[in-house]
Amino acid sequence: MQFSQALDSFFKNSWLKNYSISQKSIAIASFLLFIGVTAIGISEQYKVGILFNFSFSNLAIFALSVLYLIMLSQYFLLNDNAFFYYVLYLFLNIFYFHNVVFFGDQRIFLKFGYIHNQILLSSLLFTYFLYSQFALHFLNLKNSNADLQRKIKLCSKIYLSLFFTDLILSTFENFFWNKNIFYIFFQFACIIVGFYAILNIIIFKKTRLARIFIAGTICYYTGSVFGFLFNGQIFTNPFTNIAMKNWTFFTETGTLLEVIFFSTGLAYRMRLIEVEKNVVEQELLKEKLKELEFKNELLKQRESISHDLHDEVGATLNSISVNCEIAKQQMQKINPEAKKTLDSIGSASLHLIGSINDIVWAINPKNDVFENITVKMRLFAADLLIQHDVTVDFYADEKLNALNLDVEMRKHFYLIFKEAINNVYKHAQCSEIKTRIELIGKHIQMVISDNGIGFDSSKVRSGNGQTTMQYRAKKLNGSLEIQSKNQKGTVLILVFPFH
């Protein structure tokens, strides 16, 4: 149970699985080892004078080496885990064949002591684990077949446990089993597990990619089984051909056919990914077009509402205001009390007209641009204050001009400014007012200051105007601060984020 949990932990936390940087480092290390193995093999073959002797093994390793380099380059270009595990799988096979059969069955690495025989055999067992990991990513089982994924993962765990067990037990020189029998047992176990995996893929994964994988796997396992049977002398090799009488011929042939199938499969898989990517891009494009159409429709509706409010409600309120003025003149001598009522109605109508104009301006999409906001603010302050001999100094950062505020942000921002200017007009008794609006990082800051009579902020309670401004600042996800002292003017600071 503890060993099984350790394997689960290995799979969940494995650096082979989770960290692409480590994967690339391992791939680079395999390439450097590949260069070293090839260089040593060629050097030793040259020393014994068999470098240019032709053999089937020579051809097989050359073909595998070329495919290894192609797959390695594809991995770095595409960063695909299927290529990563297949690159390592190819490298270990090349490593094994270099040691066993390179150029005329000369065991160069074993003969000259470059590597221990047991490590060589254990590395071959590890290829089964890499093979199963390749299958998981090659067939995309995580997203397509969870049940089959669990079964292939089980095979991976068995392969890994066999590899570690073989590696650990091989350190005991006087182990009571014959080492060849022990190795044969492990190889036989790997083959049985492999056939179990193939059977499940045949049953549960009926796609063209799966058929390519099955064909390549059958070729590999057929060659491995024949090589295993003849190498272990379980059966006598009946072939007399100079190439086929060597058991490695079958393993090499199976591996080469498998590589051809898998290379084709990987190319087909990349085409499927490209097609799927194009489909996703088309869907995203359709979604963006729908979103754009919706926004355009919303803009049209806002513009229509803006015109309707201006034409219908605005005209009606103007009519009420005009009629109030006429009625006041008519009632001035007849009923003075009625005149006061009409004054009140007229003032309310004018206030409502101003509010409606602000709403019309706020929802009109033409005013989304920040420059239009500052123009309206500048005009409002000038119209209200200059006629009362108040100097208006208004500055807006040019970097703000290209920004767009949505309806809600624009409305709250403008109405805070409007309320502040109205307060200055009513209470400040100032001769100058300054407004600075700047873009600071990802925040917009507005500072309004005057040189009026000010007030003691510790004694004066917040009125409805200040409460409303604080409410609007919160709606902007910002902060509003008012600083004031008697006879030293007032400063309002608004800061809110812009995304």
XYZ file of C-alpha atoms in Angstrom:
499
model
C 0.000 0.000 0.000
C 2.809 2.420 0.905
C 4.638 1.684 -2.351
C 1.434 2.355 -4.332
C 0.982 5.671 -2.506
C 4.591 6.590 -3.274
C 3.962 5.921 -6.977
C 0.803 8.063 -6.866
C 2.828 10.852 -5.300
C 5.466 10.472 -8.024
C 2.836 10.879 -10.740
C 1.123 13.837 -9.049
C 4.282 15.754 -8.196
C 6.634 14.545 -10.918
C 8.875 17.224 -12.370
C 8.574 15.324 -15.672
C 4.892 16.167 -15.673
C 4.500 19.582 -14.071
C 7.460 21.744 -14.986
C 8.189 22.524 -18.622
C 11.550 24.095 -17.696
C 12.702 20.818 -16.133
C 11.386 18.902 -19.145
C 13.411 21.077 -21.502
C 16.489 20.638 -19.318
C 16.039 16.855 -19.468
C 15.551 16.990 -23.249
C 18.763 19.029 -23.611
C 20.599 16.563 -21.356
C 19.394 13.661 -23.501
C 20.720 15.458 -26.600
C 24.144 15.982 -24.983
C 24.237 12.325 -23.938
C 23.158 11.346 -27.446
C 26.106 13.307 -28.881
C 28.442 11.690 -26.349
C 27.164 8.145 -26.945
C 27.401 8.569 -30.720
C 30.890 10.088 -30.527
C 32.227 7.323 -28.238
C 30.643 4.599 -30.376
C 32.116 5.966 -33.594
C 35.517 6.491 -31.938
C 35.728 2.951 -30.589
C 34.476 1.446 -33.857
C 37.146 3.393 -35.695
C 39.847 2.049 -33.344
C 38.910 -1.571 -34.028
C 38.565 -0.933 -37.770
C 34.868 -1.679 -38.233
C 33.540 1.865 -38.523
C 32.496 1.521 -42.165
C 31.255 -2.063 -42.022
C 27.652 -2.144 -43.195
C 25.055 -3.996 -41.151
C 21.320 -3.875 -40.549
C 22.059 -2.628 -37.024
C 24.048 0.234 -38.524
C 21.065 1.228 -40.663
C 18.583 0.854 -37.783
C 20.538 3.035 -35.376
C 21.182 5.654 -38.052
C 17.441 5.835 -38.833
C 16.536 6.026 -35.139
C 19.139 8.778 -34.607
C 17.718 10.885 -37.439
C 14.173 10.441 -36.088
C 15.362 11.306 -32.584
C 16.772 14.619 -33.826
C 13.567 15.382 -35.760
C 11.364 14.612 -32.731
C 13.623 16.641 -30.448
C 13.336 19.691 -32.703
C 9.545 19.213 -32.865
C 9.370 19.103 -29.065
C 11.217 22.410 -28.712
C 9.055 23.995 -31.421
C 5.694 22.758 -30.102
C 6.388 22.116 -26.389
C 4.166 19.028 -26.579
C 4.470 16.382 -23.831
C 3.868 13.566 -26.331
C 7.067 14.569 -28.169
C 8.939 14.898 -24.854
C 8.254 11.320 -23.732
C 8.846 9.943 -27.221
C 12.207 11.746 -27.439
C 13.331 10.092 -24.184
C 11.961 6.749 -25.380
C 13.943 6.997 -28.640
C 17.092 8.070 -26.804
C 17.058 5.044 -24.473
C 16.476 2.693 -27.404
C 19.389 4.252 -29.285
C 21.461 4.020 -26.110
C 20.587 0.328 -25.763
C 21.293 -0.534 -29.403
C 24.602 1.358 -29.302
C 25.688 -0.821 -26.402
C 24.431 -4.118 -27.767
C 24.604 -4.201 -31.546
C 26.325 -1.138 -32.940
C 28.172 -1.961 -36.166
C 28.378 -5.717 -36.428
C 27.328 -6.882 -32.967
C 30.360 -5.324 -31.275
C 29.472 -4.529 -27.648
C 31.592 -1.405 -27.578
C 30.321 0.172 -24.343
C 30.322 -3.085 -22.422
C 33.629 -4.242 -23.870
C 35.494 -1.083 -22.909
C 33.757 -0.641 -19.544
C 31.832 2.558 -20.298
C 28.706 1.247 -18.599
C 27.564 -1.529 -16.277
C 25.524 -4.271 -17.987
C 22.730 -4.186 -15.381
C 22.152 -0.429 -15.851
C 21.872 -1.102 -19.575
C 19.207 -3.766 -19.015
C 17.317 -1.620 -16.504
C 17.263 1.291 -18.954
C 15.444 -0.962 -21.405
C 12.774 -1.651 -18.773
C 12.372 2.098 -18.250
C 11.473 2.527 -21.927
C 8.177 0.744 -21.225
C 7.283 3.419 -18.680
C 8.134 6.203 -21.164
C 6.113 4.368 -23.803
C 3.002 4.331 -21.587
C 3.428 8.022 -20.747
C 3.725 8.747 -24.445
C 0.458 6.851 -25.035
C -1.362 8.992 -22.438
C -0.402 12.224 -24.192
C -0.402 10.933 -27.774
C -4.021 9.726 -27.484
C -5.029 12.716 -25.290
C -6.711 10.344 -22.833
C -7.065 12.992 -20.123
C -9.645 14.875 -22.191
C -11.147 12.011 -24.190
C -11.396 8.820 -22.107
C -10.954 8.954 -18.322
C -11.521 5.203 -17.845
C -8.843 4.251 -20.378
C -6.560 6.894 -18.870
C -6.790 5.170 -15.470
C -5.895 1.804 -17.018
C -2.880 3.143 -18.921
C -1.748 4.953 -15.771
C -1.969 1.619 -13.953
C 0.301 0.098 -16.616
C 2.729 3.023 -16.121
C 2.846 2.374 -12.389
C 3.525 -1.315 -12.946
C 6.325 -0.510 -15.417
C 7.848 1.963 -12.998
C 7.662 -0.465 -10.068
C 9.307 -3.211 -12.169
C 12.060 -0.816 -13.203
C 12.833 0.292 -9.631
C 12.619 -3.262 -8.301
C 15.040 -4.509 -10.968
C 17.401 -1.603 -10.317
C 17.389 -2.130 -6.535
C 17.750 -5.905 -6.628
C 20.529 -5.718 -9.205
C 22.753 -4.079 -6.599
C 22.900 -7.365 -4.695
C 25.693 -9.288 -6.421
C 24.915 -12.594 -4.696
C 21.154 -12.464 -5.112
C 19.764 -15.995 -4.851
C 18.082 -15.884 -8.287
C 19.968 -16.206 -11.482
C 20.143 -12.682 -12.874
C 19.288 -13.710 -16.428
C 16.173 -15.544 -15.236
C 15.319 -12.544 -13.100
C 15.663 -10.185 -16.096
C 13.635 -12.532 -18.318
C 10.844 -12.507 -15.732
C 10.732 -8.697 -15.750
C 10.754 -8.525 -19.541
C 7.958 -11.080 -19.730
C 5.938 -9.078 -17.157
C 6.389 -5.879 -19.209
C 5.207 -7.616 -22.377
C 2.104 -9.007 -20.611
C 1.249 -5.539 -19.261
C 1.806 -4.115 -22.747
C -0.663 -6.540 -24.308
C -3.186 -5.594 -21.598
C -2.750 -1.921 -22.546
C -3.115 -2.667 -26.288
C -6.276 -4.685 -25.677
C -7.865 -1.829 -23.708
C -6.959 0.725 -26.367
C -8.472 -1.508 -29.072
C -11.702 -1.824 -27.053
C -12.110 1.726 -25.733
C -10.408 3.996 -28.270
C -11.749 3.504 -31.792
C -10.212 6.431 -33.652
C -7.784 6.715 -36.549
C -5.070 8.004 -34.225
C -5.624 5.027 -31.906
C -5.389 2.618 -34.860
C -2.049 4.155 -35.876
C -0.828 3.799 -32.305
C -2.011 0.170 -32.099
C -0.315 -0.716 -35.408
C 2.994 0.779 -34.254
C 2.710 -0.871 -30.836
C 1.946 -4.297 -32.339
C 5.028 -3.987 -34.558
C 7.161 -3.056 -31.568
C 5.840 -5.806 -29.296
C 6.046 -8.444 -32.032
C 9.709 -7.601 -32.620
C 10.366 -7.448 -28.875
C 8.688 -10.824 -28.243
C 10.706 -12.563 -30.967
C 13.921 -10.898 -29.797
C 13.093 -11.830 -26.192
C 12.368 -15.469 -27.054
C 15.483 -15.941 -29.205
C 17.807 -13.913 -26.938
C 16.663 -15.818 -23.855
C 17.015 -19.086 -25.802
C 13.439 -19.958 -24.883
C 13.040 -20.875 -28.557
C 15.726 -21.642 -31.131
C 16.062 -19.105 -33.936
C 15.090 -21.045 -37.121
C 16.404 -18.400 -39.529
C 19.778 -18.845 -41.248
C 19.955 -15.458 -42.987
C 23.018 -13.489 -41.825
C 20.844 -10.628 -40.573
C 17.876 -12.618 -39.229
C 19.934 -15.160 -37.312
C 20.815 -12.369 -34.868
C 17.984 -11.834 -32.340
C 18.518 -8.067 -32.470
C 17.206 -8.032 -36.058
C 13.658 -8.618 -34.801
C 13.843 -6.006 -32.037
C 15.340 -3.440 -34.413
C 12.800 -4.170 -37.162
C 9.899 -3.896 -34.730
C 11.248 -0.643 -33.324
C 11.812 0.847 -36.805
C 8.285 -0.037 -37.961
C 6.881 1.341 -34.728
C 8.805 4.606 -35.200
C 7.479 4.927 -38.764
C 3.897 4.480 -37.545
C 4.355 6.846 -34.611
C 6.033 9.517 -36.720
C 3.070 9.342 -39.074
C 0.730 9.416 -36.085
C 2.423 12.459 -34.578
C 2.176 14.302 -37.898
C -1.517 13.348 -38.133
C -2.033 14.386 -34.511
C -0.498 17.811 -35.186
C -2.846 18.211 -38.138
C -5.816 17.371 -35.894
C -4.609 19.905 -33.324
C -4.259 22.531 -36.050
C -7.778 21.804 -37.329
C -9.154 21.969 -33.785
C -7.272 25.210 -33.196
C -8.799 26.711 -36.357
C -12.269 25.614 -35.226
C -11.730 27.223 -31.805
C -10.453 30.417 -33.445
C -13.511 30.506 -35.701
C -15.787 30.073 -32.671
C -13.954 32.827 -30.819
C -14.250 35.075 -33.864
C -18.003 34.402 -34.013
C -18.327 35.199 -30.293
C -16.405 38.446 -30.763
C -18.595 39.397 -33.734
C -21.713 38.705 -31.657
C -20.299 40.768 -28.812
C -19.484 43.602 -31.226
C -22.993 43.456 -32.695
C -24.452 43.533 -29.191
C -22.322 46.559 -28.270
C -23.333 48.352 -31.469
C -26.973 47.602 -30.741
C -26.521 48.877 -27.195
C -24.922 52.071 -28.496
C -27.859 52.586 -30.839
C -30.300 52.099 -27.966
C -28.381 54.565 -25.790
C -28.379 57.110 -28.590
C -32.116 56.574 -29.168
C -32.878 56.990 -25.443
C -30.721 60.101 -25.358
C -32.634 61.678 -28.256
C -36.005 60.673 -26.829
C -35.213 62.168 -23.419
C -33.971 65.349 -25.009
C -36.834 65.730 -27.448
C -39.799 64.527 -25.391
C -39.023 65.072 -21.699
C -36.826 68.116 -22.271
C -39.398 69.797 -24.489
C -42.178 69.101 -21.972
C -40.191 70.523 -19.058
C -39.257 73.607 -21.084
C -42.941 74.074 -21.856
C -43.782 73.826 -18.127
C -41.095 76.373 -17.296
C -42.306 78.831 -19.961
C -45.949 78.424 -18.899
C -44.959 79.057 -15.271
C -43.337 82.352 -16.285
C -46.467 83.378 -18.192
C -48.719 82.364 -15.304
C -46.537 84.306 -12.813
C -46.930 87.478 -14.838
C -50.682 86.953 -15.060
C -51.102 86.155 -11.344
C -48.642 88.723 -9.985
C -51.334 91.320 -9.186
C -54.292 88.991 -8.689
C -52.816 86.436 -6.246
C -49.254 86.966 -4.865
C -49.370 83.611 -3.015
C -50.000 81.778 -6.268
C -46.938 83.530 -7.693
C -44.760 81.920 -5.002
C -46.106 78.502 -5.891
C -45.421 79.122 -9.556
C -41.882 80.298 -8.672
C -41.338 77.009 -6.892
C -42.692 75.017 -9.856
C -40.507 77.008 -12.259
C -37.354 76.467 -10.167
C -38.069 72.724 -9.897
C -38.641 72.553 -13.653
C -35.338 74.304 -14.388
C -33.510 71.996 -11.960
C -35.141 68.974 -13.563
C -34.188 70.243 -17.022
C -30.542 70.452 -15.877
C -30.714 66.920 -14.460
C -32.299 65.548 -17.633
C -29.617 67.263 -19.727
C -26.934 65.610 -17.570
C -28.554 62.189 -18.041
C -28.901 62.750 -21.788
C -25.258 63.748 -21.963
C -24.149 60.775 -19.840
C -25.862 58.070 -21.900
C -24.924 59.531 -25.293
C -22.139 57.203 -26.637
C -20.466 60.148 -28.367
C -19.419 61.390 -24.921
C -17.575 58.187 -23.918
C -14.272 59.854 -24.873
C -12.644 61.511 -21.859
C -11.894 64.705 -23.797
C -15.622 65.355 -24.192
C -16.080 64.946 -20.420
C -13.451 67.587 -19.611
C -14.933 69.977 -22.197
C -18.335 69.756 -20.511
C -16.780 70.170 -17.046
C -14.812 73.220 -18.173
C -17.912 74.845 -19.697
C -20.069 74.124 -16.662
C -17.572 75.700 -14.241
C -17.013 78.723 -16.485
C -20.743 79.385 -17.084
C -21.542 79.211 -13.369
C -18.573 81.039 -11.813
C -17.069 83.562 -14.251
C -20.205 85.717 -14.191
C -19.629 86.047 -10.421
C -16.013 87.233 -10.916
C -14.457 83.892 -9.985
C -11.313 82.992 -11.942
C -11.505 79.401 -13.243
C -8.179 77.586 -13.736
C -8.906 74.209 -15.346
C -6.203 71.664 -16.336
C -6.729 68.149 -17.740
C -3.812 65.847 -18.561
C -3.620 65.250 -22.329
C -2.913 61.555 -21.662
C -6.530 61.266 -20.519
C -7.981 62.324 -23.875
C -7.755 58.881 -25.470
C -9.430 57.097 -22.532
C -13.020 55.899 -22.638
C -15.195 55.847 -19.526
C -18.344 53.744 -19.437
C -21.715 55.325 -18.706
C -21.672 54.696 -14.943
C -18.100 55.923 -14.397
C -18.659 59.018 -16.516
C -21.903 59.862 -14.715
C -20.468 59.547 -11.195
C -17.247 61.352 -12.093
C -19.030 64.298 -13.693
C -21.674 64.623 -10.954
C -19.004 64.710 -8.219
C -17.372 67.592 -10.081
C -20.707 69.326 -10.604
C -21.641 69.037 -6.909
C -18.222 70.401 -5.891
C -18.560 73.421 -8.222
C -22.089 74.085 -6.963
C -20.791 74.046 -3.366
C -18.089 76.549 -4.293
C -20.698 78.777 -5.966
C -23.029 78.648 -2.943
C -20.658 78.723 0.038
C -16.998 79.388 -0.747
C -17.032 83.168 -1.399
C -13.795 82.698 -3.331
C -12.127 84.660 -6.105
C -10.284 81.713 -7.697
C -10.863 77.999 -8.204
C -8.378 75.492 -9.588
C -9.150 72.056 -11.047
C -6.449 69.540 -11.980
C -7.286 66.148 -13.513
C -4.329 63.801 -14.032
C -3.550 60.188 -14.907
C -1.266 58.756 -12.198
C -0.295 55.176 -12.952
C -3.569 53.299 -13.364
C -5.570 55.870 -11.391
C -7.343 59.112 -12.300
C -6.929 61.923 -9.772
C -9.043 65.097 -9.624
C -8.095 67.925 -7.270
C -10.418 70.942 -6.871
C -9.188 73.793 -4.662
C -10.458 77.310 -3.908
C -9.223 80.324 -1.927
C -12.547 80.917 -0.199
C -13.585 81.184 3.443
C -13.399 77.417 4.017
C -14.876 75.749 7.089
C -13.841 73.805 10.157
C -14.193 70.189 8.982
C -14.025 68.938 12.578
C -17.138 70.905 13.545
C -19.202 70.986 10.370
C -21.241 67.824 9.792
C -21.412 66.359 6.311
C -24.462 67.493 4.394
C -26.391 65.694 1.688
C -23.972 66.991 -0.949
C -20.901 65.460 0.704
C -22.736 62.223 1.449
C -23.761 61.940 -2.204
C -20.198 62.615 -3.377
C -18.831 59.918 -1.028
C -21.436 57.497 -2.381
C -20.418 58.232 -5.981
C -16.704 57.859 -5.101
C -17.421 54.364 -3.749
C -19.267 53.540 -6.962
C -16.041 54.448 -8.772
C -14.085 52.111 -6.398
C -12.191 55.211 -5.370
C -11.704 57.555 -2.445
C -12.862 61.121 -1.800
C -11.175 63.451 0.711
C -12.202 67.018 1.604
C -9.673 69.215 3.414
C -10.690 72.628 4.722
C -9.870 75.249 7.401
C -11.502 78.539 8.282
C -10.334 81.345 5.973
C -7.902 78.974 4.190
C -10.044 77.586 1.439
C -11.113 74.033 0.626
C -9.453 71.184 -1.267
C -11.320 68.169 -2.679
C -9.266 65.130 -3.801
C -10.859 62.302 -5.766
C -8.831 59.222 -6.762
C -10.263 56.193 -8.580
C -8.828 53.329 -10.669
C -9.160 53.153 -14.425
C -8.843 49.814 -16.261
